[in-house]
Short mmCIF file of C-alpha atoms in Angstrom, two decimals:
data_model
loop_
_atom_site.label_atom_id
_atom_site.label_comp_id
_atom_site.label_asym_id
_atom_site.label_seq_id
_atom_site.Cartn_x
_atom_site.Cartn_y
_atom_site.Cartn_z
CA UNK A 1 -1.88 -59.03 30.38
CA UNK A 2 -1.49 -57.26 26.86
CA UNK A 3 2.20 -56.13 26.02
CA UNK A 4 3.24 -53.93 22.71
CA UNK A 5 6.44 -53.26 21.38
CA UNK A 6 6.75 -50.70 18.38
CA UNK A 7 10.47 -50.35 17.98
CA UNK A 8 13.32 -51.93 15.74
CA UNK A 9 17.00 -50.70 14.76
CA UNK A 10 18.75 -52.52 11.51
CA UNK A 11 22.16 -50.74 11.19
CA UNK A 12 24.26 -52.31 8.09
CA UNK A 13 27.83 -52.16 7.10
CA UNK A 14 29.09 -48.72 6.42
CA UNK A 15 29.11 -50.43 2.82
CA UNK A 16 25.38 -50.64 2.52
CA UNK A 17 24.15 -47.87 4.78
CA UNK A 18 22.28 -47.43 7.63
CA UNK A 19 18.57 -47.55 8.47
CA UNK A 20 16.27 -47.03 11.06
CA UNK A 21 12.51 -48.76 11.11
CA UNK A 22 9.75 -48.61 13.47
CA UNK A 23 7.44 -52.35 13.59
CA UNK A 24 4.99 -53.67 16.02
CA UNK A 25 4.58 -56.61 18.36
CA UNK A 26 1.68 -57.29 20.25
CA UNK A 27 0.66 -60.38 22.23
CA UNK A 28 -1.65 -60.96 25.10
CA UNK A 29 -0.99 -63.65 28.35
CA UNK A 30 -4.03 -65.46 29.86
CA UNK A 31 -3.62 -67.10 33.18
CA UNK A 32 -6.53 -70.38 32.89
CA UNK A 33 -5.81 -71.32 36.18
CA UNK A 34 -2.63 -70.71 38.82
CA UNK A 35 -0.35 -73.00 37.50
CA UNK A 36 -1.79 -73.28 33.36
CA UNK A 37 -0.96 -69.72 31.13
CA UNK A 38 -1.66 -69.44 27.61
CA UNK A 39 -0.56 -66.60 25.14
CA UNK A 40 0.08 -65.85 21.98
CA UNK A 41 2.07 -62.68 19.87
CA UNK A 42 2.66 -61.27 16.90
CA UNK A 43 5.91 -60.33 15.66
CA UNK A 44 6.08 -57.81 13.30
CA UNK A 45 2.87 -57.27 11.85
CA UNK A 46 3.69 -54.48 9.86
CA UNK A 47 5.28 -55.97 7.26
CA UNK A 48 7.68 -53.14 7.45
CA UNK A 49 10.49 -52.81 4.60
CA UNK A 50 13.74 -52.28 4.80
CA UNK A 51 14.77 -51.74 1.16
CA UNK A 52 13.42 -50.62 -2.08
CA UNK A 53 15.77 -53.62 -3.38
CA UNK A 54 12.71 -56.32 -4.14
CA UNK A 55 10.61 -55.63 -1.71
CA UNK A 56 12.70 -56.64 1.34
CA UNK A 57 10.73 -56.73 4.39
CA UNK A 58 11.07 -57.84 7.98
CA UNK A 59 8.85 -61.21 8.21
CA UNK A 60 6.11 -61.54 10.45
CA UNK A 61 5.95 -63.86 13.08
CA UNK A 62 2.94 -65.47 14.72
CA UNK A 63 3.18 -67.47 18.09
CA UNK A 64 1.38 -69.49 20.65
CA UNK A 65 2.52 -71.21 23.51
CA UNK A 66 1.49 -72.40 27.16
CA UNK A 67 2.88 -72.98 29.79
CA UNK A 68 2.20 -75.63 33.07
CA UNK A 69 3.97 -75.26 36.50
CA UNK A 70 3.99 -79.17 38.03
CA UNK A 71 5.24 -78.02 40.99
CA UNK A 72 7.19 -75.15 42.82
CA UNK A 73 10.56 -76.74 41.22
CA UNK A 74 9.09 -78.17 37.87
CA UNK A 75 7.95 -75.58 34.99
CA UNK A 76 6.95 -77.03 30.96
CA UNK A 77 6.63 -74.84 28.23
CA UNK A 78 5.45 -75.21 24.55
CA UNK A 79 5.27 -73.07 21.54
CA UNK A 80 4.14 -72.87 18.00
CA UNK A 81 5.81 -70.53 15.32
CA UNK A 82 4.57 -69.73 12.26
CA UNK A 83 7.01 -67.27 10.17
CA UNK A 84 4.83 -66.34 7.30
CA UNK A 85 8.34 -67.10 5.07
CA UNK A 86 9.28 -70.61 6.80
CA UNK A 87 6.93 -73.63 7.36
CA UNK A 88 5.69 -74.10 11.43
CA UNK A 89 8.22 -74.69 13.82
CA UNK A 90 7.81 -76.28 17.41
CA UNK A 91 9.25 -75.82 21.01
CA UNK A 92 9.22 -77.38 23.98
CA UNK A 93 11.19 -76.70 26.92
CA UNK A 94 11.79 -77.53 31.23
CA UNK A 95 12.56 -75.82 33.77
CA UNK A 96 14.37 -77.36 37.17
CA UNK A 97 14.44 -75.51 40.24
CA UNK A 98 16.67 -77.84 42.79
CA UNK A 99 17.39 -75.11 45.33
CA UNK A 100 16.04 -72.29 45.64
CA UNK A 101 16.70 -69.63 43.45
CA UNK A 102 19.21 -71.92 41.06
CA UNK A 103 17.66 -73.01 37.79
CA UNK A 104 18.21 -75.63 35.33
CA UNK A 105 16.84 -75.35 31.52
CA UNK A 106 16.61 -77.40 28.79
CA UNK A 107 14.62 -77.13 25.61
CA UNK A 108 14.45 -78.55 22.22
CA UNK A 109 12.71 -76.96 18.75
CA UNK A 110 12.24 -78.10 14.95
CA UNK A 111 12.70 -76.84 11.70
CA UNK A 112 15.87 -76.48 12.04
CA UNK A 113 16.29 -78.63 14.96
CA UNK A 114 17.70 -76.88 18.01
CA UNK A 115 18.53 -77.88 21.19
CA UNK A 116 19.43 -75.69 23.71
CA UNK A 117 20.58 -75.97 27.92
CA UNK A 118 21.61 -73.48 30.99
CA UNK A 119 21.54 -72.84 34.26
CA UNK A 120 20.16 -69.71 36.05
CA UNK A 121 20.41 -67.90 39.51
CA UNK A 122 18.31 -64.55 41.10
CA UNK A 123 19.76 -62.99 43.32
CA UNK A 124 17.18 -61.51 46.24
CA UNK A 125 14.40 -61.47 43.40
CA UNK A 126 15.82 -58.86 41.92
CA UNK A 127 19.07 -59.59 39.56
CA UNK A 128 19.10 -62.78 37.49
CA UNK A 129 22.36 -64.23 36.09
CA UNK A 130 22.06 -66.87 33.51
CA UNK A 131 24.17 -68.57 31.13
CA UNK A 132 23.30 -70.87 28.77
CA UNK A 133 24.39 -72.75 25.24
CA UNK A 134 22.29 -73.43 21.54
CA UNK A 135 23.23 -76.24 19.28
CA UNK A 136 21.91 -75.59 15.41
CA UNK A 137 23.03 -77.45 12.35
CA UNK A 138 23.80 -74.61 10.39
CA UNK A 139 26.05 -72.67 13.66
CA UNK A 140 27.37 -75.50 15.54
CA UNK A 141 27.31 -74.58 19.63
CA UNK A 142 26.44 -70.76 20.34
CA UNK A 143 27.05 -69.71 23.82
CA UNK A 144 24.66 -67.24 25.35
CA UNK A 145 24.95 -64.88 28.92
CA UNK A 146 22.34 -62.50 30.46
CA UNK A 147 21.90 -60.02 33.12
CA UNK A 148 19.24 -58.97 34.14
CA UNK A 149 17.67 -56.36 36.51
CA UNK A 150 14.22 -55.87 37.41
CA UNK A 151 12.95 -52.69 38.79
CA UNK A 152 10.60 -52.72 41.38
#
């Protein structure tokens, strides 16, 4: 599987103006076996800049991660980051399926240190409600909710 995205919108403060970029993102998903995936993207590999004022320009972003299903109810991720600004940051994260269709999540990631947990619930397959909460150093507890929809 080989996904693209070539879009991005920075809108500032009617104080410093507005602007509009295009970037890139491009990443491809390998499936090793049924229950092992592997992938890696990257984020931005344009370099694209967003001011004139010393060379200010969105970082790029390179990733790799894989992920193991134990079981049905038991999913394990991990993930590398390299931001070509910032030194290599980790991830690792579970996912708990007690029932069906209700998830629990729980993750954790370095530099800064992050740790993050939420539930989830789909609805027929096709809407998924989750809601979930990020503790950083530098934020303190940031609360997070999603809807999605996915189109058949």
């Amino acid at each position: 599987e080989i996904s693209t995205r070539d879009w991005s919108s920075d809108v500032c403060s009617s104080d410093l103006g507005n602007s509009i970029k295009a970037t890139g993102e491009a990443g491809m998903l390998a499936e090793i076996t049924p229950k092992w995936n592997v992938g890696f993207a990257v984020v931005n590999f344009t370099r694209t800049q967003i001011s004139a004022y010393q060379e200010d320009r969105l970082t790029t972003v390179l990733r790799i991660g894989s992920s193991y299903r134990f079981s049905d109810r038991l999913l394990t991720c991990i993930e590398g980051e390299k931001n070509i600004e910032y030194g290599f940051r980790g991830k690792a994260g579970v996912e708990y399926m007690p029932m069906k269709n209700f998830h629990f999540r729980a993750g954790f990631a370095t530099q800064p240190i992050e740790i993050n947990a939420g539930v989830g619930y789909a609805f027929k397959g096709l809407y998924f409600l989750d809601f979930g909460s990020a503790y950083t150093q530098q934020l303190g507890w940031s609360p997070n909710v999603s809807f999605t929809y996915k189109m058949k």
